[in-house]
CSV table of C-alpha atoms in Angstrom, one decimal:
chain,number,residue,atom,x,y,z
A,228,MET,CA,-60.3,-172.9,-194.5
A,229,ALA,CA,-56.9,-173.0,-196.6
A,230,ALA,CA,-54.7,-173.1,-193.5
A,231,ALA,CA,-56.0,-176.2,-192.0
A,232,GLU,CA,-54.3,-178.3,-194.3
A,233,THR,CA,-51.1,-176.7,-193.5
A,234,GLU,CA,-50.8,-180.0,-190.6
A,235,ALA,CA,-50.9,-182.1,-192.7
A,236,GLY,CA,-47.3,-180.0,-194.2
A,237,GLY,CA,-43.8,-178.4,-192.5
A,238,LEU,CA,-42.3,-179.4,-189.9
A,239,CYS,CA,-43.5,-177.1,-187.8
A,240,SER,CA,-47.6,-177.0,-187.1
A,241,GLY,CA,-49.0,-173.7,-188.0
A,242,MET,CA,-51.4,-171.4,-185.3
A,243,ALA,CA,-51.5,-174.4,-182.9
A,244,GLY,CA,-47.4,-174.2,-182.1
A,245,ALA,CA,-46.8,-177.5,-182.4
A,246,ALA,CA,-42.6,-177.5,-181.7
A,247,GLY,CA,-42.7,-175.3,-179.2
A,248,PRO,CA,-43.8,-179.6,-177.3
A,249,ALA,CA,-40.0,-180.4,-176.4
A,250,VAL,CA,-39.8,-176.5,-175.4
A,251,ASP,CA,-42.1,-177.2,-172.7
A,252,GLU,CA,-39.7,-178.9,-170.3
A,253,ALA,CA,-36.3,-177.3,-171.2
A,254,GLY,CA,-38.2,-174.3,-171.5
A,255,ALA,CA,-40.1,-174.7,-168.4
A,256,ALA,CA,-36.6,-172.8,-167.1
A,257,ALA,CA,-35.6,-171.1,-169.9
A,258,ALA,CA,-38.5,-169.6,-171.3
A,259,ALA,CA,-36.9,-169.5,-174.2
A,260,ALA,CA,-36.7,-171.5,-177.8
A,261,GLY,CA,-33.2,-171.9,-178.6
A,262,PRO,CA,-33.0,-173.6,-183.2
A,263,ALA,CA,-31.4,-177.1,-181.4
A,264,VAL,CA,-34.9,-177.5,-179.3
A,265,ASP,CA,-36.9,-176.6,-181.8
A,266,GLU,CA,-36.0,-179.6,-184.3
A,267,ALA,CA,-35.9,-181.8,-181.3
A,268,GLY,CA,-39.8,-180.6,-180.2
A,269,ALA,CA,-40.9,-181.3,-184.4
A,270,GLU,CA,-40.9,-185.4,-183.5
A,271,ALA,CA,-43.0,-185.0,-180.5
A,272,PRO,CA,-46.6,-183.7,-182.2
A,273,ALA,CA,-47.4,-186.5,-183.9
A,274,VAL,CA,-46.2,-188.4,-180.3
A,275,ASP,CA,-48.3,-185.6,-178.4
A,276,GLU,CA,-50.9,-186.2,-180.6
A,277,ALA,CA,-52.1,-189.3,-180.1
A,278,GLY,CA,-51.3,-189.5,-176.6
A,279,ALA,CA,-53.3,-185.8,-176.3
A,280,ALA,CA,-56.4,-187.1,-178.0
A,281,ALA,CA,-56.8,-189.8,-175.5
A,282,ALA,CA,-56.0,-188.4,-172.4
A,283,ASP,CA,-57.7,-185.3,-172.5
A,284,GLU,CA,-61.1,-185.3,-174.9
A,285,ALA,CA,-62.6,-184.8,-171.4
A,286,GLU,CA,-60.6,-182.2,-170.3
A,287,ALA,CA,-61.2,-179.5,-172.4
A,288,PRO,CA,-65.0,-179.3,-174.2
A,289,PRO,CA,-64.8,-177.5,-177.3
A,290,PRO,CA,-66.5,-174.0,-176.6
A,291,PRO,CA,-70.0,-173.6,-178.3
A,292,LEU,CA,-69.7,-170.9,-180.3
A,293,PRO,CA,-71.8,-171.5,-183.8
A,294,GLY,CA,-70.2,-172.6,-186.6
A,295,LEU,CA,-67.5,-174.7,-184.7
A,296,GLN,CA,-64.9,-175.9,-186.3
A,297,LEU,CA,-61.5,-178.1,-185.6
A,298,VAL,CA,-58.9,-176.5,-187.6
A,299,GLN,CA,-56.0,-177.9,-185.6
A,300,GLN,CA,-55.0,-179.7,-182.7
A,301,GLY,CA,-51.2,-179.2,-182.3
A,302,ALA,CA,-49.6,-179.9,-179.3
A,303,GLU,CA,-49.6,-177.4,-177.7
A,304,ALA,CA,-53.3,-176.4,-178.4
A,305,ARG,CA,-56.6,-177.3,-179.8
A,306,VAL,CA,-57.5,-174.5,-182.6
A,307,TYR,CA,-61.3,-173.7,-182.8
A,308,ARG,CA,-63.0,-171.5,-185.4
A,309,GLY,CA,-66.2,-170.1,-185.2
A,310,LEU,CA,-68.6,-167.3,-184.7
A,311,PHE,CA,-68.2,-165.8,-181.3
A,312,LEU,CA,-69.9,-161.8,-179.9
A,313,GLY,CA,-71.2,-162.3,-184.3
A,314,ARG,CA,-67.6,-161.8,-185.6
A,315,ALA,CA,-66.0,-164.7,-187.9
A,316,ALA,CA,-63.2,-165.8,-185.0
A,317,VAL,CA,-60.6,-168.4,-184.4
A,318,ALA,CA,-60.8,-170.0,-179.9
A,319,LYS,CA,-57.1,-171.3,-179.0
A,320,LEU,CA,-58.1,-173.9,-175.8
A,321,ARG,CA,-55.0,-174.5,-174.0
A,322,ILE,CA,-54.1,-179.4,-173.6
A,323,PRO,CA,-53.5,-179.8,-170.5
A,324,LYS,CA,-50.0,-181.2,-170.1
A,325,ARG,CA,-50.9,-184.3,-167.3
A,326,TYR,CA,-47.3,-185.4,-167.3
A,327,ARG,CA,-46.5,-182.4,-165.6
A,328,HIS,CA,-46.6,-181.0,-162.4
A,329,PRO,CA,-50.3,-179.2,-161.7
A,330,ALA,CA,-48.6,-176.5,-160.5
A,331,LEU,CA,-45.7,-176.4,-162.6
A,332,GLU,CA,-49.0,-176.5,-165.4
A,333,GLU,CA,-51.3,-174.0,-164.4
A,334,ARG,CA,-48.0,-171.5,-164.3
A,335,LEU,CA,-46.6,-172.7,-167.5
A,336,SER,CA,-50.2,-172.9,-169.4
A,337,ARG,CA,-51.1,-168.7,-167.4
A,338,ARG,CA,-47.6,-167.3,-168.7
A,339,ARG,CA,-48.2,-169.1,-172.6
A,340,THR,CA,-51.6,-167.3,-173.1
A,341,ALA,CA,-50.9,-163.3,-170.8
A,342,GLN,CA,-47.6,-163.7,-173.0
A,343,GLU,CA,-49.1,-164.4,-176.2
A,344,ALA,CA,-52.0,-161.2,-174.8
A,345,ARG,CA,-49.2,-159.3,-174.7
A,346,SER,CA,-47.6,-159.6,-177.5
A,347,LEU,CA,-50.7,-159.5,-179.4
A,348,LEU,CA,-51.5,-156.2,-177.6
A,349,ARG,CA,-47.8,-154.9,-178.4
A,350,CYS,CA,-48.2,-155.7,-182.0
A,351,ARG,CA,-51.1,-153.8,-182.0
A,352,ARG,CA,-49.8,-150.7,-180.8
A,353,ALA,CA,-46.4,-150.4,-183.0
A,354,GLY,CA,-48.5,-150.5,-186.1
A,355,ILE,CA,-47.9,-154.3,-186.7
A,356,SER,CA,-50.2,-156.7,-188.6
A,357,ALA,CA,-51.8,-158.9,-186.3
A,358,PRO,CA,-55.1,-160.6,-185.2
A,359,VAL,CA,-57.1,-159.2,-182.6
A,360,VAL,CA,-57.9,-160.0,-179.1
A,361,TYR,CA,-61.3,-160.6,-178.2
A,362,PHE,CA,-61.8,-162.6,-175.3
A,363,VAL,CA,-59.3,-164.5,-172.7
A,364,ASP,CA,-60.2,-166.9,-170.1
A,365,TYR,CA,-57.6,-167.0,-168.3
A,366,VAL,CA,-59.2,-170.7,-166.2
A,367,THR,CA,-59.2,-172.8,-169.1
A,368,ASN,CA,-56.7,-170.5,-170.6
A,369,SER,CA,-57.9,-170.0,-173.0
A,370,ILE,CA,-57.9,-167.1,-175.4
A,371,TYR,CA,-60.0,-165.9,-178.5
A,372,LEU,CA,-59.4,-163.9,-181.4
A,373,GLU,CA,-60.3,-162.3,-185.3
A,374,ASP,CA,-60.4,-165.0,-187.5
A,375,ILE,CA,-58.9,-163.4,-190.1
A,376,VAL,CA,-61.5,-165.6,-192.9
A,377,GLY,CA,-59.8,-166.2,-196.1
A,378,SER,CA,-56.3,-165.5,-195.4
A,379,ILE,CA,-53.9,-168.3,-196.4
A,380,THR,CA,-50.5,-169.1,-195.0
A,381,VAL,CA,-47.1,-167.7,-196.6
A,382,GLN,CA,-46.5,-171.6,-196.5
A,383,ASP,CA,-49.3,-172.7,-198.7
A,384,HIS,CA,-48.6,-169.1,-201.0
A,385,ILE,CA,-44.9,-170.4,-201.7
A,386,ASN,CA,-45.9,-174.0,-202.2
A,387,SER,CA,-48.4,-172.7,-204.4
A,388,VAL,CA,-46.7,-170.0,-206.4
A,389,GLN,CA,-44.1,-172.3,-207.1
A,390,GLN,CA,-45.9,-176.0,-208.2
A,391,SER,CA,-47.8,-173.6,-210.5
A,392,GLY,CA,-44.6,-172.4,-211.9
A,393,ASN,CA,-44.5,-168.8,-213.0
A,394,ASP,CA,-44.7,-165.4,-211.3
A,395,THR,CA,-41.4,-166.7,-209.2
A,396,SER,CA,-40.6,-162.7,-208.9
A,397,SER,CA,-43.9,-162.3,-206.5
A,398,LEU,CA,-42.0,-164.6,-203.7
A,399,LEU,CA,-39.0,-162.2,-203.5
A,400,THR,CA,-41.2,-159.5,-203.0
A,401,LEU,CA,-42.9,-161.1,-199.9
A,402,ALA,CA,-39.5,-162.2,-199.0
A,403,GLU,CA,-38.9,-158.2,-198.8
A,404,LYS,CA,-41.7,-157.7,-197.4
A,405,MET,CA,-41.4,-160.3,-194.2
A,406,GLY,CA,-37.9,-159.2,-193.8
A,407,GLU,CA,-39.9,-155.6,-193.3
A,408,LEU,CA,-42.0,-157.0,-191.0
A,409,LEU,CA,-40.3,-158.7,-189.2
A,410,ALA,CA,-37.2,-155.7,-188.5
A,411,ARG,CA,-40.1,-153.6,-188.1
A,412,MET,CA,-41.3,-156.4,-184.7
A,413,HIS,CA,-37.5,-156.7,-183.4
A,414,ASP,CA,-37.1,-153.2,-182.8
A,415,GLU,CA,-39.7,-153.5,-180.9
A,416,ASP,CA,-37.6,-156.0,-178.6
A,417,LEU,CA,-41.3,-158.0,-179.6
A,418,ILE,CA,-39.0,-162.1,-179.6
A,419,HIS,CA,-41.6,-164.2,-182.0
A,420,GLY,CA,-40.3,-167.7,-180.9
A,421,ASP,CA,-41.9,-170.1,-183.7
A,422,LEU,CA,-41.1,-168.1,-186.9
A,423,THR,CA,-42.7,-170.5,-189.4
A,424,THR,CA,-44.1,-169.7,-192.4
A,425,SER,CA,-47.1,-171.5,-191.3
A,426,ASN,CA,-46.9,-169.0,-189.0
A,427,ILE,CA,-47.5,-166.2,-191.0
A,428,LEU,CA,-50.9,-165.3,-193.2
A,429,LEU,CA,-51.3,-163.5,-196.0
A,430,ARG,CA,-55.1,-161.4,-196.1
A,431,PRO,CA,-57.5,-161.8,-199.0
A,432,PRO,CA,-57.0,-161.2,-201.5
A,433,THR,CA,-53.3,-162.5,-201.8
A,434,GLU,CA,-51.7,-160.7,-204.1
A,435,LYS,CA,-51.6,-157.4,-202.1
A,436,LEU,CA,-48.7,-159.4,-200.3
A,437,ASP,CA,-50.4,-157.8,-197.0
A,438,LEU,CA,-48.5,-160.7,-193.8
A,439,VAL,CA,-50.3,-160.9,-190.6
A,440,LEU,CA,-48.3,-162.4,-187.7
A,441,ILE,CA,-49.8,-164.7,-185.7
A,442,ASP,CA,-49.9,-167.8,-182.6
A,443,PHE,CA,-47.4,-165.7,-180.1
A,444,GLY,CA,-47.5,-168.9,-177.5
A,445,LEU,CA,-43.7,-168.2,-177.1
A,446,SER,CA,-43.3,-165.5,-178.0
A,447,PHE,CA,-41.2,-162.9,-175.3
A,448,ILE,CA,-39.7,-159.6,-175.0
A,449,SER,CA,-36.0,-158.6,-175.6
A,450,GLY,CA,-34.0,-155.8,-176.7
A,451,LEU,CA,-30.5,-158.9,-177.2
A,452,PRO,CA,-29.3,-159.5,-180.8
A,453,GLU,CA,-28.7,-163.2,-179.7
A,454,ASP,CA,-32.3,-163.7,-179.0
A,455,LYS,CA,-33.8,-161.5,-182.6
A,456,GLY,CA,-30.9,-163.6,-183.8
A,457,VAL,CA,-31.9,-167.1,-182.8
A,458,ASP,CA,-35.6,-166.0,-184.2
A,459,LEU,CA,-34.4,-165.4,-187.6
A,460,TYR,CA,-32.5,-168.4,-187.4
A,461,VAL,CA,-35.7,-170.4,-186.7
A,462,LEU,CA,-37.3,-168.8,-189.5
A,463,GLU,CA,-34.3,-170.2,-192.4
A,464,LYS,CA,-34.3,-173.3,-191.2
A,465,ALA,CA,-38.3,-173.1,-191.0
A,466,PHE,CA,-37.9,-172.0,-194.0
A,467,LEU,CA,-34.8,-173.6,-196.5
A,468,SER,CA,-36.3,-177.3,-195.3
A,469,THR,CA,-40.4,-176.4,-196.2
A,470,HIS,CA,-39.3,-174.4,-199.5
A,471,PRO,CA,-37.1,-176.2,-201.7
A,472,ASP,CA,-35.0,-173.3,-203.9
A,473,THR,CA,-35.6,-170.4,-201.8
A,474,GLU,CA,-32.0,-169.2,-200.4
A,475,THR,CA,-32.7,-166.2,-202.5
A,476,MET,CA,-35.6,-165.9,-201.4
A,477,PHE,CA,-34.5,-165.6,-197.3
A,478,LYS,CA,-32.1,-163.5,-199.2
A,479,ALA,CA,-34.3,-160.9,-199.9
A,480,LEU,CA,-35.4,-161.7,-196.5
A,481,LEU,CA,-33.0,-160.4,-195.0
A,482,LYS,CA,-31.4,-157.9,-197.2
A,483,THR,CA,-35.2,-155.4,-196.3
A,484,TYR,CA,-34.5,-156.9,-192.6
A,485,ALA,CA,-31.3,-155.1,-193.0
A,486,ALA,CA,-32.1,-152.2,-194.6
A,487,THR,CA,-34.9,-151.9,-192.8
A,488,SER,CA,-34.1,-152.3,-189.0
A,489,LYS,CA,-32.0,-150.1,-187.1
A,490,LYS,CA,-30.2,-152.2,-185.2
A,491,SER,CA,-29.5,-155.0,-186.9
A,492,GLY,CA,-26.4,-155.1,-187.8
A,493,PRO,CA,-25.2,-157.0,-184.5
A,494,VAL,CA,-27.8,-159.3,-184.9
A,495,ILE,CA,-27.5,-160.3,-188.9
A,496,LYS,CA,-24.2,-160.9,-187.0
A,497,ARG,CA,-25.4,-163.2,-184.5
A,498,LEU,CA,-27.3,-165.2,-187.0
A,499,ASP,CA,-24.2,-165.7,-188.7
A,500,GLU,CA,-22.5,-167.0,-185.7
A,501,VAL,CA,-25.5,-168.8,-184.6
A,502,ARG,CA,-25.7,-170.8,-187.3
A,503,LEU,CA,-21.8,-172.1,-187.8
A,504,ARG,CA,-23.8,-173.8,-183.4
A,505,GLY,CA,-27.0,-175.4,-184.6
A,506,ARG,CA,-27.3,-179.3,-184.7
A,507,LYS,CA,-24.9,-181.2,-186.9
A,508,ARG,CA,-22.7,-178.6,-186.7
A,509,SER,CA,-18.7,-179.5,-185.7
A,510,MET,CA,-18.0,-176.5,-182.8
A,511,ILE,CA,-14.3,-176.9,-183.8
A,512,GLY,CA,-12.6,-173.6,-185.5
B,150,MET,CA,-75.2,-153.4,-187.4
B,151,ALA,CA,-77.7,-153.7,-185.2
B,152,ALA,CA,-78.5,-157.6,-186.1
B,153,LYS,CA,-81.4,-159.4,-184.4
B,154,SER,CA,-81.3,-162.4,-183.3
B,155,ARG,CA,-85.1,-163.4,-181.7
B,156,ALA,CA,-84.5,-167.0,-182.1
B,157,GLY,CA,-85.5,-168.6,-179.3
B,158,ALA,CA,-86.4,-167.0,-176.3
B,159,PRO,CA,-83.1,-165.8,-175.6
B,160,GLY,CA,-83.9,-164.4,-172.2
B,161,ALA,CA,-86.6,-165.8,-170.5
B,162,GLY,CA,-88.9,-162.4,-170.3
B,163,LEU,CA,-88.0,-159.9,-171.9
B,164,ARG,CA,-91.1,-157.7,-173.4
B,165,HIS,CA,-91.7,-155.0,-175.6
B,166,ARG,CA,-88.7,-156.2,-178.1
B,167,CYS,CA,-88.8,-153.9,-181.6
B,168,GLU,CA,-87.3,-153.4,-184.4
B,169,MET,CA,-84.6,-151.1,-182.5
B,170,ASP,CA,-84.2,-153.8,-180.0
B,171,PHE,CA,-80.3,-155.0,-180.1
B,172,THR,CA,-80.5,-158.4,-178.7
B,173,HIS,CA,-77.0,-161.4,-179.0
B,174,GLN,CA,-76.8,-164.3,-177.2
B,175,LEU,CA,-73.8,-164.8,-175.0
B,176,GLU,CA,-71.9,-168.1,-176.9
B,177,LEU,CA,-69.9,-168.9,-173.8
B,178,PHE,CA,-72.7,-168.7,-171.6
B,179,PRO,CA,-75.9,-170.2,-173.0
B,180,GLY,CA,-79.3,-169.2,-171.8
B,181,CYS,CA,-78.3,-165.2,-171.6
B,182,SER,CA,-78.0,-163.1,-173.4
B,183,VAL,CA,-77.4,-159.1,-173.9
B,184,THR,CA,-80.2,-156.3,-175.1
B,185,LEU,CA,-79.0,-152.6,-175.5
B,186,LEU,CA,-81.5,-149.9,-176.2
B,187,LEU,CA,-80.5,-146.9,-176.7
B,188,PHE,CA,-82.4,-143.6,-176.3
B,189,ASP,CA,-81.0,-139.8,-177.6
B,190,HIS,CA,-83.3,-136.9,-177.0
B,191,VAL,CA,-83.1,-137.1,-173.5
B,192,LYS,CA,-84.2,-135.3,-170.9
B,193,ASN,CA,-83.9,-136.5,-167.5
B,194,ALA,CA,-80.0,-138.1,-168.1
B,195,ALA,CA,-79.1,-136.2,-163.8
B,196,ALA,CA,-82.8,-138.4,-162.8
B,197,LEU,CA,-81.8,-142.0,-164.7
B,198,ARG,CA,-78.2,-141.4,-163.2
B,199,LYS,CA,-78.9,-141.5,-159.2
B,200,LYS,CA,-81.2,-145.0,-160.1
B,201,ALA,CA,-78.5,-146.3,-160.7
B,202,MET,CA,-76.3,-145.1,-158.3
B,203,GLU,CA,-79.0,-146.2,-156.2
B,204,GLY,CA,-79.3,-149.9,-158.4
B,205,SER,CA,-83.0,-149.1,-158.5
B,206,ILE,CA,-82.7,-149.3,-162.5
B,207,GLU,CA,-82.2,-152.3,-164.2
B,208,GLY,CA,-79.6,-152.2,-166.4
B,209,ALA,CA,-75.8,-150.5,-166.8
B,210,LEU,CA,-76.3,-146.6,-168.2
B,211,ILE,CA,-73.6,-145.7,-170.8
B,212,ASN,CA,-72.7,-142.7,-172.1
B,213,PRO,CA,-72.9,-143.7,-176.0
B,214,ALA,CA,-70.5,-140.9,-176.8
B,215,MET,CA,-68.1,-143.4,-175.4
B,216,ILE,CA,-68.9,-146.1,-178.2
B,217,VAL,CA,-68.3,-146.8,-181.5
B,218,ASP,CA,-70.3,-150.7,-181.7
B,219,PRO,CA,-72.8,-152.5,-180.3
B,220,PHE,CA,-69.6,-155.6,-180.9
B,221,GLN,CA,-67.3,-153.0,-177.9
B,222,ILE,CA,-70.3,-153.3,-175.9
B,223,LEU,CA,-70.3,-157.3,-176.6
B,224,VAL,CA,-66.9,-158.2,-175.7
B,225,ALA,CA,-67.2,-156.1,-172.1
B,226,ALA,CA,-70.5,-158.0,-171.1
B,227,ASN,CA,-68.4,-161.1,-172.4
B,228,LYS,CA,-66.2,-160.5,-170.1
B,229,ALA,CA,-67.6,-159.1,-167.3
B,230,VAL,CA,-70.7,-162.1,-167.1
B,231,HIS,CA,-67.2,-164.2,-167.6
B,232,LEU,CA,-66.1,-163.1,-163.7
B,233,HIS,CA,-69.6,-162.7,-162.4
B,234,LYS,CA,-69.2,-166.6,-162.4
B,235,ILE,CA,-66.1,-167.5,-161.7
B,236,GLY,CA,-66.3,-164.9,-158.3
B,237,LYS,CA,-63.8,-162.7,-159.3
B,238,MET,CA,-65.3,-159.4,-160.7
B,239,LYS,CA,-62.9,-156.6,-159.3
B,240,THR,CA,-65.7,-154.2,-159.1
B,241,ARG,CA,-69.3,-155.1,-157.2
B,242,THR,CA,-72.4,-155.7,-159.4
B,243,LEU,CA,-72.2,-157.1,-162.7
B,244,TYR,CA,-73.7,-153.6,-164.9
B,245,ALA,CA,-70.9,-152.4,-162.4
B,246,GLU,CA,-68.9,-154.6,-163.7
B,247,ILE,CA,-69.4,-154.3,-167.6
B,248,ILE,CA,-69.1,-150.3,-167.5
B,249,PHE,CA,-65.4,-151.4,-165.4
B,250,SER,CA,-64.7,-153.8,-168.7
B,251,LEU,CA,-65.3,-150.4,-171.2
B,252,SER,CA,-61.9,-149.3,-169.2
B,253,PRO,CA,-58.8,-149.9,-170.6
B,254,ASN,CA,-57.9,-148.7,-167.0
B,255,ASN,CA,-57.9,-150.0,-164.1
B,256,ASN,CA,-59.4,-147.0,-162.3
B,257,ILE,CA,-62.8,-148.1,-161.3
B,258,SER,CA,-64.5,-144.7,-160.3
B,259,ASP,CA,-63.1,-143.6,-163.6
B,260,ALA,CA,-64.2,-145.9,-165.5
B,261,PHE,CA,-67.7,-144.2,-164.1
B,262,LYS,CA,-67.0,-140.9,-165.2
B,263,LYS,CA,-65.6,-141.9,-167.9
B,264,PHE,CA,-68.2,-144.6,-169.6
B,265,GLY,CA,-70.7,-144.2,-166.7
B,266,ILE,CA,-74.0,-141.0,-167.7
B,267,SER,CA,-73.5,-137.8,-166.8
B,268,ASP,CA,-75.9,-135.9,-165.6
B,269,SER,CA,-75.7,-133.0,-168.6
B,270,ASP,CA,-76.3,-135.9,-171.2
B,271,THR,CA,-78.6,-136.7,-173.9
B,272,ALA,CA,-78.0,-139.2,-175.0
B,273,VAL,CA,-77.8,-142.7,-172.9
B,274,LEU,CA,-77.3,-146.6,-174.1
B,275,VAL,CA,-78.9,-149.0,-171.5
B,276,VAL,CA,-77.1,-152.4,-171.4
B,277,LEU,CA,-79.2,-155.7,-170.3
B,278,VAL,CA,-78.7,-158.8,-169.0
B,279,VAL,CA,-81.2,-161.0,-168.8
B,280,ASP,CA,-80.0,-165.2,-167.8
B,281,ARG,CA,-83.0,-167.7,-168.6
B,282,GLU,CA,-84.2,-167.7,-165.6
B,283,LYS,CA,-84.7,-163.7,-165.1
B,284,THR,CA,-87.5,-162.0,-166.4
B,285,VAL,CA,-86.2,-158.9,-167.1
B,286,ASN,CA,-89.6,-156.1,-169.1
B,287,LEU,CA,-88.2,-153.5,-171.0
B,288,GLU,CA,-91.2,-151.7,-171.3
B,289,ASP,CA,-90.7,-151.2,-168.0
B,290,ILE,CA,-86.7,-149.4,-168.1
B,291,ALA,CA,-88.2,-147.5,-171.8
B,292,SER,CA,-90.6,-146.0,-169.9
B,293,GLN,CA,-88.2,-144.8,-167.4
B,294,VAL,CA,-86.2,-142.7,-170.1
B,295,GLU,CA,-87.3,-139.6,-170.6
B,296,GLY,CA,-86.2,-139.7,-174.1
B,297,GLN,CA,-86.9,-140.9,-177.7
B,298,GLN,CA,-85.9,-144.4,-178.0
B,299,VAL,CA,-83.8,-144.5,-181.5
B,300,SER,CA,-82.0,-147.9,-183.6
B,301,LEU,CA,-78.2,-149.2,-182.8
B,302,ASP,CA,-77.9,-148.2,-186.2
B,303,GLU,CA,-77.5,-144.4,-185.1
B,304,LEU,CA,-74.6,-145.0,-182.3
B,305,PRO,CA,-72.4,-144.2,-184.6
B,306,GLN,CA,-73.8,-140.6,-185.2
B,307,LEU,CA,-74.3,-140.1,-181.3
B,308,THR,CA,-69.8,-141.4,-181.3
B,309,ASP,CA,-67.2,-138.9,-181.0
B,310,ALA,CA,-64.3,-140.5,-182.4
B,311,ALA,CA,-61.7,-137.8,-180.9
B,312,LYS,CA,-62.3,-138.2,-177.7
B,313,VAL,CA,-63.2,-142.3,-177.7
B,314,LYS,CA,-59.2,-142.3,-179.7
B,315,LYS,CA,-57.9,-140.2,-176.6
B,316,MET,CA,-59.1,-142.2,-174.2
B,317,TYR,CA,-57.6,-144.9,-175.5
B,318,LYS,CA,-54.9,-143.9,-176.5
B,319,VAL,CA,-55.1,-145.3,-179.9
B,320,THR,CA,-52.0,-145.0,-181.9
B,321,PRO,CA,-51.4,-143.7,-185.3
B,322,GLN,CA,-49.5,-146.7,-186.8
B,323,GLU,CA,-52.4,-148.2,-185.1
B,324,GLU,CA,-55.1,-147.3,-187.2
B,325,LYS,CA,-53.9,-148.5,-190.0
B,326,ILE,CA,-53.5,-152.1,-189.7
B,327,GLY,CA,-57.4,-151.8,-188.2
B,328,THR,CA,-60.5,-150.4,-187.4
B,329,LEU,CA,-60.6,-148.1,-184.4
B,330,LEU,CA,-62.8,-150.7,-182.7
B,331,ASP,CA,-60.7,-153.0,-183.4
B,332,SER,CA,-57.5,-150.7,-181.2
B,333,ILE,CA,-60.6,-150.6,-178.3
B,334,VAL,CA,-61.9,-154.1,-177.8
B,335,CYS,CA,-57.7,-154.9,-178.2
B,336,ARG,CA,-57.1,-152.8,-175.2
B,337,MET,CA,-60.2,-154.2,-172.9
B,338,SER,CA,-59.8,-157.8,-173.5
B,339,THR,CA,-55.5,-157.8,-172.9
B,340,LYS,CA,-55.8,-155.4,-169.5
B,341,ASP,CA,-55.4,-156.8,-167.1
B,342,VAL,CA,-53.3,-159.0,-167.9
B,343,LEU,CA,-50.7,-155.2,-168.4
């Protein structure tokens, strides 16, 4: 499906949370995704995939689902599509990292899987669109989720709209919807941890701008404006680097975010501060 | 949706197969299939419940009022079979585990009370898990139920949506983003992570 092509473009590939790898080692102790680490992690996927594919072929056999196809192999997990219990489903099988100490590997893998499941439930309870969890396997740390059939990533959508050259006003509406969605998520004190345009899906029909958040593998609960600010910063960096000339879009996103979220003041303030940090930023004055 | 997957021989000995049965092979456990039989106008619920507690009847006897779709049962059965295979069931039998998996909380006796059948019930949903090696005679089981077997298509008519919503504590915001089944399944599958 369309979502499969996203791995070619963008520095943060979608559903597998490939931006994760560098965070793994640093994140193991800190358990937080920071913007600087995120970008460093972007280079890792290419290297990891080659290594991972060779080393772990025997380790995690694909699930025997009918109609199985590999959607994506990120550094974190292999994502498959298939029929599960008669429904279109996505299976995320975590790739074991052999360079880690086995005890750490087990614990980290389990924690990520549990966090993902927990966050997805939390989203749904709050009325935030996210895939339904069908089954969590704590032995292989794999998760079976609802497949949003016919969906495309916001990344692909923006690219196609920009290429076709018309109706850029719809992109502003899209940005507003994104801002609203993120505001509601942050108001639940849920930090996504890997916000990119390939981790937000558009349910068909695309014109309805019905958004679905995916890939909560790096998510966590926090009420701190710092964490929410960083979450938005990650999205901003991913946005502006993947999609040229979208500054107005992101501005609209933030505007709606500020208007929708009850606790947005400190978050936006923090975001401004975080922007001053980042990579290749002088912290003088 | 009463999809009938009769292809191949899911359970070596599934006799008395008819259009009203619902069978699905568990993808993750090849050779293992789940069959659902729905009965209405049941007169001997009390006797059946006793048999279930004694373990003298094959299958999980479930109150159809708490079930919105066969998928709900499949999710519970899949989880139960998984835990059974790795020896991590919370209850003592596979069928008890299926009933427990349906519950949104971790209270086993509560699960039986709410999802199992009670003496006054007039409808019963029988869930069977059949392995390749085992032989299960559906005719046998069906004959023990003093009631009329009906198609799984009639399940929605037997569902008590209000009761289900209350049991699973479905929030009003949730209802906007998905079906009741979505909310239920999510809670069932993430129950042990919380």
